[in-house]
Tab-separated table of C-alpha atoms and ligand atoms in Angstrom:
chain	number	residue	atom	x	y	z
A	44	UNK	CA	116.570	109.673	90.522
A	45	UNK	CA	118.393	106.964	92.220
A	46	UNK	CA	117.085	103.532	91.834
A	47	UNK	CA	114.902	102.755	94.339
A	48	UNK	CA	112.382	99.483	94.489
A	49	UNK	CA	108.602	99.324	95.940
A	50	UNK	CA	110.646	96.829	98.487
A	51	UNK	CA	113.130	98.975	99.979
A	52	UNK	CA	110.719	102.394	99.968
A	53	UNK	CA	108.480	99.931	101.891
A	54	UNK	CA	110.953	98.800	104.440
A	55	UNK	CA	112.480	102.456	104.788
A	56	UNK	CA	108.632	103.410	105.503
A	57	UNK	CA	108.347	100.950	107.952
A	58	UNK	CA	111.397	101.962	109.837
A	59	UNK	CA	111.435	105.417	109.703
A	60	UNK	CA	108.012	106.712	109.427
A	61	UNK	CA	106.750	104.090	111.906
A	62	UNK	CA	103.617	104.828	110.001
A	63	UNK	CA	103.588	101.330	108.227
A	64	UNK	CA	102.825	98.137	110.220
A	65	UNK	CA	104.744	94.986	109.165
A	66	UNK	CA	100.771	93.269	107.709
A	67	UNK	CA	99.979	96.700	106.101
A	68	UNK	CA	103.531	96.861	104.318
A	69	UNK	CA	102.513	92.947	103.299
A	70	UNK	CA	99.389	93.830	101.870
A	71	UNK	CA	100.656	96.716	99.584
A	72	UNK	CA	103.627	94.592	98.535
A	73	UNK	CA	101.260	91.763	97.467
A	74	UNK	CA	98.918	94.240	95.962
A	75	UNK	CA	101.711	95.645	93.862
A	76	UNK	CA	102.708	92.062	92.815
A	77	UNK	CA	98.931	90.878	91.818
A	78	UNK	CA	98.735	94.841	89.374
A	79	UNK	CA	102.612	93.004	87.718
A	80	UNK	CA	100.005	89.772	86.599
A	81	UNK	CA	97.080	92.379	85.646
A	82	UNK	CA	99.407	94.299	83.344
A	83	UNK	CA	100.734	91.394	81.961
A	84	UNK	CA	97.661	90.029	81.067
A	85	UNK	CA	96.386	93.528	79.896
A	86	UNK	CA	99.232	93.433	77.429
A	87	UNK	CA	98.796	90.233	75.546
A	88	UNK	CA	95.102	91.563	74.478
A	89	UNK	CA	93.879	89.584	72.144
A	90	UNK	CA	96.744	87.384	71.723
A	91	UNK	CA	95.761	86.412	75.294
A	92	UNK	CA	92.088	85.988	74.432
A	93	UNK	CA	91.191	88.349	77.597
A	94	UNK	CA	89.114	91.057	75.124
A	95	UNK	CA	85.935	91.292	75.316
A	96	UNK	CA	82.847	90.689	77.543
A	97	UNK	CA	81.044	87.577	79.255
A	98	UNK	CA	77.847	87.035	79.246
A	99	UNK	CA	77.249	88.118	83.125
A	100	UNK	CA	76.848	91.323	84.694
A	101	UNK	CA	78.357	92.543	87.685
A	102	UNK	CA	76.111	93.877	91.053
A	103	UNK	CA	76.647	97.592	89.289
A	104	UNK	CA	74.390	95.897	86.278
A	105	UNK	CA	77.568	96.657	84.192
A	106	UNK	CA	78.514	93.965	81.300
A	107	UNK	CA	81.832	92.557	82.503
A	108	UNK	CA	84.354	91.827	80.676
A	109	UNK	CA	87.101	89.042	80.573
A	110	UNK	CA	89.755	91.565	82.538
A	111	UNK	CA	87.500	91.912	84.984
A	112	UNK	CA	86.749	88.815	86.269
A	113	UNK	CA	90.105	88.007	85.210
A	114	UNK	CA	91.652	90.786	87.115
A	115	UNK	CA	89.126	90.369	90.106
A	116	UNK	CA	89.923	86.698	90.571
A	117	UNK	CA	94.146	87.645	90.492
A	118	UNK	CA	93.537	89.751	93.758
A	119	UNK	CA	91.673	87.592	95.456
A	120	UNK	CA	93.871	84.795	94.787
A	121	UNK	CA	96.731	87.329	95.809
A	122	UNK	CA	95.282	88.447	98.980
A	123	UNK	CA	93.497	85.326	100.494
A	124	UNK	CA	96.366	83.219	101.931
A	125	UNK	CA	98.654	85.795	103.321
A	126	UNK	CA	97.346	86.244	106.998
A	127	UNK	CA	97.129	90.541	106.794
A	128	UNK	CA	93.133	90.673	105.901
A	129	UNK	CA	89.874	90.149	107.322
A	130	UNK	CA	87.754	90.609	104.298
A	131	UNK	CA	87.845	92.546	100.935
A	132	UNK	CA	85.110	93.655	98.630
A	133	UNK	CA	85.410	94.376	94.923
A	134	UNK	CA	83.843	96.371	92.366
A	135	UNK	CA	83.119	93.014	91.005
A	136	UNK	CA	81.408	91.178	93.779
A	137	UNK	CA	78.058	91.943	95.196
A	138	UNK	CA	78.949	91.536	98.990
A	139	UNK	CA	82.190	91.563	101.041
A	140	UNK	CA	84.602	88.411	100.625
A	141	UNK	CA	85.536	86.893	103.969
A	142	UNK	CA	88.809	85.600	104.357
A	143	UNK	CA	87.956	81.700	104.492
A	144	UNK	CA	88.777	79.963	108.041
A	145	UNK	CA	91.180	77.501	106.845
A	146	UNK	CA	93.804	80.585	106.381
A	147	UNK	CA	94.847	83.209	109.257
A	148	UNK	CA	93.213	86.540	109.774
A	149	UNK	CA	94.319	89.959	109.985
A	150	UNK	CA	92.955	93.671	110.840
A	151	UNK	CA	92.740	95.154	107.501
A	152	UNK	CA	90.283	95.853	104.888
A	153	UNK	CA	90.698	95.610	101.694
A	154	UNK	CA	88.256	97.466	98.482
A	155	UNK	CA	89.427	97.937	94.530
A	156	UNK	CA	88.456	98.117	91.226
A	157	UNK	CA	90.387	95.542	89.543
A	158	UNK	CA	89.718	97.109	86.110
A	159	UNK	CA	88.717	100.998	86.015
A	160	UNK	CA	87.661	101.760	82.759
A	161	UNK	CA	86.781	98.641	81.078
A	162	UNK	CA	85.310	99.856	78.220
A	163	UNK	CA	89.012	101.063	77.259
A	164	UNK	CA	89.946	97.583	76.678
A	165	UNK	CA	88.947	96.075	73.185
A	166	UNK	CA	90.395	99.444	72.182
A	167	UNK	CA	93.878	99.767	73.594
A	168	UNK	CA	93.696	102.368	75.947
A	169	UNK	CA	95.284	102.771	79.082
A	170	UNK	CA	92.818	101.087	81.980
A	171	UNK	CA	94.164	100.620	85.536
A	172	UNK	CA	93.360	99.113	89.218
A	173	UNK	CA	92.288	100.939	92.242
A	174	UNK	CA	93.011	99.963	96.026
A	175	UNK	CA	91.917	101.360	99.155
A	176	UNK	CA	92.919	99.890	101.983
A	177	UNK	CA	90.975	100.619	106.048
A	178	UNK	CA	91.956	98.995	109.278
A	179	UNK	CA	88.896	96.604	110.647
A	180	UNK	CA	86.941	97.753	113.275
A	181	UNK	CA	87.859	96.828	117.357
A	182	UNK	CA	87.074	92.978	117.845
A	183	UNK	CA	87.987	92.371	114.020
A	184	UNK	CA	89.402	89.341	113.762
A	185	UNK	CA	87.969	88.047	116.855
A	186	UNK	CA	84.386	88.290	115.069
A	187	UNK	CA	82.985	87.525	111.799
A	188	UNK	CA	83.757	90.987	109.651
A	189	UNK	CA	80.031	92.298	108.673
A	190	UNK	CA	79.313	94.644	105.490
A	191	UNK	CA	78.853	97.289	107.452
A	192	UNK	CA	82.078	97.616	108.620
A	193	UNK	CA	83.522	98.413	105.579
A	194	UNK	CA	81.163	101.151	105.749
A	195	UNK	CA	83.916	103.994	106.882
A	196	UNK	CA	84.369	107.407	105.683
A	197	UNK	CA	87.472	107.727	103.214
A	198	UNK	CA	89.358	109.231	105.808
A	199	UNK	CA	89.961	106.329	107.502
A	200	UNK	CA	91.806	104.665	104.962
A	201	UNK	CA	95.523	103.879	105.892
A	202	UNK	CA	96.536	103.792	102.670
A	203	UNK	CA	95.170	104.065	98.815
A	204	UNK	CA	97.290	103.705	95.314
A	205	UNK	CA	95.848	102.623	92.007
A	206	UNK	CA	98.293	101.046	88.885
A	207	UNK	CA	97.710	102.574	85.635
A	208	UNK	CA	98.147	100.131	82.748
A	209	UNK	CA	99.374	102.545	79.849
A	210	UNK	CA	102.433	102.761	77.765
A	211	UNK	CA	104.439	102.478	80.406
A	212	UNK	CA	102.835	100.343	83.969
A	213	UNK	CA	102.941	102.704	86.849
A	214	UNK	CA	101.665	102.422	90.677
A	215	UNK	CA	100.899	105.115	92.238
A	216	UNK	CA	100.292	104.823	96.542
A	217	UNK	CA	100.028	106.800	99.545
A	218	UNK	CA	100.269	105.222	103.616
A	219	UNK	CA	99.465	109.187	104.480
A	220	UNK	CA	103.112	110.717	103.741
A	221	UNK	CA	102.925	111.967	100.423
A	222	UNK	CA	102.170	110.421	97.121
A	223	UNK	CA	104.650	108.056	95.265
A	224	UNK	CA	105.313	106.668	91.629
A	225	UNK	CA	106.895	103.435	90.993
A	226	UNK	CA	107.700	102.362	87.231
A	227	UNK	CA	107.649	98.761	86.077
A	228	UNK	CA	110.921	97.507	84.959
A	229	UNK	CA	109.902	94.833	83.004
A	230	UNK	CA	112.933	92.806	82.315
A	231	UNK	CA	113.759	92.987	86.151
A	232	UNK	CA	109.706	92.650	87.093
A	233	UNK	CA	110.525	95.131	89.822
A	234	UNK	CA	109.300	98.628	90.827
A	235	UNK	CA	111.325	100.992	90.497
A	236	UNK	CA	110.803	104.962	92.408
A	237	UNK	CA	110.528	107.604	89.545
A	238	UNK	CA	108.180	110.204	91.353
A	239	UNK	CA	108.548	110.900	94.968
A	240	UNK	CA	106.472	113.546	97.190
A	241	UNK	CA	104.393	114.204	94.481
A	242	UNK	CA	103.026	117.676	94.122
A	243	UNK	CA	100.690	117.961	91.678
A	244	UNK	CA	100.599	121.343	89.155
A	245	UNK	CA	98.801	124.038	90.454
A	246	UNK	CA	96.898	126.909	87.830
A	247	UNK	CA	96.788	124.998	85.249
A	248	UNK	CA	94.238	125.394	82.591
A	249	UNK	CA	92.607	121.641	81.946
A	250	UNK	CA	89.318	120.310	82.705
A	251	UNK	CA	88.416	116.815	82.408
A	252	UNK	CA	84.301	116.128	81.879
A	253	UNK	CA	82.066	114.180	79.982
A	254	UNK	CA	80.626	116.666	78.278
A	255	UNK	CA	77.646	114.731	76.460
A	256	UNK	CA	76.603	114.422	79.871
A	257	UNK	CA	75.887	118.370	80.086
A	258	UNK	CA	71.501	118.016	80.367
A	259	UNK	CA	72.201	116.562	83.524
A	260	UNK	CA	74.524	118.922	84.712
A	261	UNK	CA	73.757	121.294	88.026
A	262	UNK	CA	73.717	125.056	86.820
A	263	UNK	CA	76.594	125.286	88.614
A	264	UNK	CA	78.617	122.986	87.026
A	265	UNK	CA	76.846	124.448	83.412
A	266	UNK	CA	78.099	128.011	84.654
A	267	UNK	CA	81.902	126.410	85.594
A	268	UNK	CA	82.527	124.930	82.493
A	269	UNK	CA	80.536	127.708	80.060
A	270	UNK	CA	82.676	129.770	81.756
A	271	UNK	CA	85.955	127.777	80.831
A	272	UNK	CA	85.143	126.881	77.444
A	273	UNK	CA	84.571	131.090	76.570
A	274	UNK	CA	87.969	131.163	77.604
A	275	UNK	CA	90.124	135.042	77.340
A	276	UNK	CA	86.460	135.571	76.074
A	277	UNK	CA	85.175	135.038	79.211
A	278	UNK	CA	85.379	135.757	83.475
A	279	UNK	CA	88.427	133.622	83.432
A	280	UNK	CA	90.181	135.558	80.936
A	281	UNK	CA	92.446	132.587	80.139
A	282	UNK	CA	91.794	129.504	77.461
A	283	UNK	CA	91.349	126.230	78.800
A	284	UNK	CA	91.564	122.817	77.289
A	285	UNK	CA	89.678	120.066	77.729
A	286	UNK	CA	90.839	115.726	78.182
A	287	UNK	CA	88.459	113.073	78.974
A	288	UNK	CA	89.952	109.058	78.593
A	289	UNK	CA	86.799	107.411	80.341
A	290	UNK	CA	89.153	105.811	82.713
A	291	UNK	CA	89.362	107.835	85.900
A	292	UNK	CA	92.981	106.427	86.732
A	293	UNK	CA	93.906	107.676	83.569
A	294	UNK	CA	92.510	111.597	84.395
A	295	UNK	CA	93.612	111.032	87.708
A	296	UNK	CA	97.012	110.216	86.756
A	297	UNK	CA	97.919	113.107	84.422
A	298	UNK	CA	96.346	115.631	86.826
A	299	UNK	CA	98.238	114.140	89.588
A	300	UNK	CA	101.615	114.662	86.880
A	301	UNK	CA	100.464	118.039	84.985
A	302	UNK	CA	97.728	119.496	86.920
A	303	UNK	CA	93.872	120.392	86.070
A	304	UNK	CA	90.398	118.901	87.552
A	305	UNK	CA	88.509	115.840	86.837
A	306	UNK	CA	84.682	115.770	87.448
A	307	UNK	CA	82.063	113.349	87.185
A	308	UNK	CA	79.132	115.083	89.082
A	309	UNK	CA	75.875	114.256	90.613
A	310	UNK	CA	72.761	114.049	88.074
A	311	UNK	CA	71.154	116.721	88.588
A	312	UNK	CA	67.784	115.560	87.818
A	313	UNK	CA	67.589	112.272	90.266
A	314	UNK	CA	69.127	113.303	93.336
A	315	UNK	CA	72.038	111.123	94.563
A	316	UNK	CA	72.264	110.040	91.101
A	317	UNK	CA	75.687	109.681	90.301
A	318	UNK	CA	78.657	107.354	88.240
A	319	UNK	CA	81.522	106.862	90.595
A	320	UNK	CA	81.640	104.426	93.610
A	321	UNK	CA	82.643	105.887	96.511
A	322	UNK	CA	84.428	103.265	98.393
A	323	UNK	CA	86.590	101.875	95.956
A	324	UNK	CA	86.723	104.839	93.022
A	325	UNK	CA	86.413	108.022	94.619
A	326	UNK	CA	87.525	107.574	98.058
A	327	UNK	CA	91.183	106.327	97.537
A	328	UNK	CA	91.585	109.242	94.395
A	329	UNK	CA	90.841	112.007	96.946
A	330	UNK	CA	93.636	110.322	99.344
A	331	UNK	CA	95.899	110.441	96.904
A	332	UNK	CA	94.937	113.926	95.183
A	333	UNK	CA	94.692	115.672	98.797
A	334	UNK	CA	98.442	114.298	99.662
A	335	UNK	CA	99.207	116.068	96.563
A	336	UNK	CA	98.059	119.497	97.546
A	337	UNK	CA	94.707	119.343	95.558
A	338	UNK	CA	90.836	119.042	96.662
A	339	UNK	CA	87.935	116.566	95.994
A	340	UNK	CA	84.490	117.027	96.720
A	341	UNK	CA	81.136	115.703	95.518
A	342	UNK	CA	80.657	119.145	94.500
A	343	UNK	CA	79.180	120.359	97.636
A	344	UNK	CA	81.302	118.533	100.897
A	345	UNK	CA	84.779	116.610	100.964
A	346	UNK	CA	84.547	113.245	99.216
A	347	UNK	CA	86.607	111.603	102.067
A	348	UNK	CA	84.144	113.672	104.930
A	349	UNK	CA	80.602	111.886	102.820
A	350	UNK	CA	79.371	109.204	105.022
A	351	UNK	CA	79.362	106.181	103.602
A	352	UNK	CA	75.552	104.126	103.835
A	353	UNK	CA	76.505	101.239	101.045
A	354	UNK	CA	79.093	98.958	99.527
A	355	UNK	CA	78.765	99.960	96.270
A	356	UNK	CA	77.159	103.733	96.616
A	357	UNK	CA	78.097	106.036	93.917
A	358	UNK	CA	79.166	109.834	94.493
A	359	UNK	CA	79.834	112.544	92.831
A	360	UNK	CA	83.331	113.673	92.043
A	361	UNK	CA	85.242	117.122	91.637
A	362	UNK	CA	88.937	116.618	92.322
A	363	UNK	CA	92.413	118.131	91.346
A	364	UNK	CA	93.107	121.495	90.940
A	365	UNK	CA	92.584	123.188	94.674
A	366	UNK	CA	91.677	126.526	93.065
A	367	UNK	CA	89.104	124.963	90.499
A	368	UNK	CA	87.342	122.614	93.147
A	369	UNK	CA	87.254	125.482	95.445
A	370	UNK	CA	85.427	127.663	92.673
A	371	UNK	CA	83.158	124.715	91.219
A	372	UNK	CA	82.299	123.854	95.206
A	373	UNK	CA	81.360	127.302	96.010
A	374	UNK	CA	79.196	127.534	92.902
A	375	UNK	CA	77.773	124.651	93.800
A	376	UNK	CA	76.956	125.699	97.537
A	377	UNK	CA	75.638	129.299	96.518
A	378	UNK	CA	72.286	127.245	94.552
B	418	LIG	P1	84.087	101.447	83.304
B	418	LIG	O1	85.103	100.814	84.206
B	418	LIG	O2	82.752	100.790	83.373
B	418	LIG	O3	84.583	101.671	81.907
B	418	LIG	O4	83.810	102.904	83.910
B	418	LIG	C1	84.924	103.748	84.064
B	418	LIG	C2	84.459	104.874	84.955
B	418	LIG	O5	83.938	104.344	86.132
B	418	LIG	C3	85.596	105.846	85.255
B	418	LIG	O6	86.835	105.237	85.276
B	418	LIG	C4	85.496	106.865	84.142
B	418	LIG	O7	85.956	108.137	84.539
B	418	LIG	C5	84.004	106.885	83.834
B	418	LIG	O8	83.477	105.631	84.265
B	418	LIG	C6	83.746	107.042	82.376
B	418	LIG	O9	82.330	107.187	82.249
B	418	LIG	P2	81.735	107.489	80.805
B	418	LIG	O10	81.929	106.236	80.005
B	418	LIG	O11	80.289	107.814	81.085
B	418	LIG	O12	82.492	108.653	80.224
């Protein structure tokens, strides 16, 4: 693949999609720098002294740990100055983060998760950031940006990505014309293109699920997966295999590359009960996954059609394979 940088795929987006706005091409660009300073610190570990937690929890009631805060306070730091947002809000932080008066303003909204999968960390396995990125509402800057205006369905968002801090450092982004994979080139510091138009596998036979989680399983998710683990045994007629790397960038990332579906579903014994925040988790994987060909629900509607009624609300997920989510959504619908 010829070598092309975050930069110029940026500026060539600009210019001949006309899809990307000079301030939303700035924020990605600064996004992508503030995931090179995350991965860096990521990879010193405990030569760094960033393992482990703190003795605070986050609005989630999560223990944090150092690369959160850590990774939390790089993109704020990143994002603050630079004119392009109104406000941001964080995985990490209660309520929204205005953009303080004494720098400029600008019409977008910004939500992440500077660390998905924290509890990969003191172990060395791969963890990553997620971004999703929404235009303020009419009158935004003119007024002070409230929670609620965050408060949009996913398919609003103007553009989504997430960097997955593995082996190798990858980012990941869409602006709504296709899916794209940069590499880090470390010695250069620059990203590089190594995946373009991504389209992700289709019929393949991989199902990613916590599976000590299965007493508070729907019967329809019980049936989908009892049906996949009987295998050529069973109505499938076809053996499936089975990944789970409690980082959802991680799943996302090889289903995105090799096909299969990911699913953290509702609990079914407490309504709305669920693991996965919708704003900042779930909304910008479906973005990517559907402009990739697959499908994400909540196991009954479209993840990016669920209407939003908190910062921090938590969904349930089925997303990858369209085939699968179409089968595991239909089961779900029919109880
Ligand atoms: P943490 O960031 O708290 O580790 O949670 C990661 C996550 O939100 C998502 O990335 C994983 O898919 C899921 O939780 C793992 O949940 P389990 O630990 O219950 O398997």
């Amino acid at each position: 693949m010829k070598r092309i940088t975050l930069t110029r795929f940026l500026i060539e987006q600009q210019r001949n999609e006309k899809v990307l706005p000079g301030e939303l091409r700035l924020l990605i660009e600064i996004v992508a720098r503030a995931c090179k300073t995350i991965s860096h610190a990521v990879s010193k570990g405990a030569l760094g002294e960033v393992l482990g937690s703190l003795d605070s929890e986050n609005v989630q009631g999560e223990v944090q740990k150092k690369l959160d805060v850590i990774a939390n306070e790089l993109l704020l730091e990143a994002n603050e100055w630079g004119g392009h947002l109104a406000a941001l809000a964080s995985e990490e932080m209660a309520t929204i983060h205005r953009i303080p008066n004494r720098y400029p303003k600008g019409e977008y909204l910004l939500l992440y998760d500077p660390i998905d999968g924290s509890s990969n960390i003191d172990v060395d396995l791969s963890v990553g950031t997620i971004f999703s990125v929404l235009k303020a509402p009419e009158g935004v800057p003119g007024r002070e940006v409230m929670e609620e205006d965050f408060l949009q369905k996913g398919r609003q968002q103007v553009a989504a990505g997430y960097a997955i801090y593995g082996p190798q450092t990858i980012l990941v982004l869409t602006v709504g014309t296709g899916v794209y994979e940069f590499t880090l080139d470390r010695e250069v510091g620059s990203w590089i293109m190594t995946d373009a138009n991504m389209t992700m596998p289709q019929g393949k036979c991989e199902f990613a699920i916590n599976m000590s989680n299965r007493r508070q399983w729907s019967p329809a998710v019980v049936r989908y997966i009892e049906e996949r683990v009987e295998g050529t045994a069973g109505p499938c007629g076809k053996d499936y295999n089975m990944r789970w790397t409690a980082s959802m960038v991680a799943d996302v990332h090889r289903i995105l590359k090799r096909g299969g579906i990911f699913m953290y579903p509702y609990d079914h014994r407490t309504p709305g009960k669920a693991r996965l925040r919708l704003m900042y988790e779930a909304n910008p994987m479906s973005f990517l996954v559907e402009q990739a060909g697959g499908a994400a629900t909540d196991g009954f509607i479209p993840i990016m059609d669920v209407e939003p009624t908190g910062l921090h609300q938590r969904v349930g997920v089925v997303l990858g394979d369209k085939a699968e989510v179409e089968t595991l959504t239909a089961y779900g619908n029919a109880h």
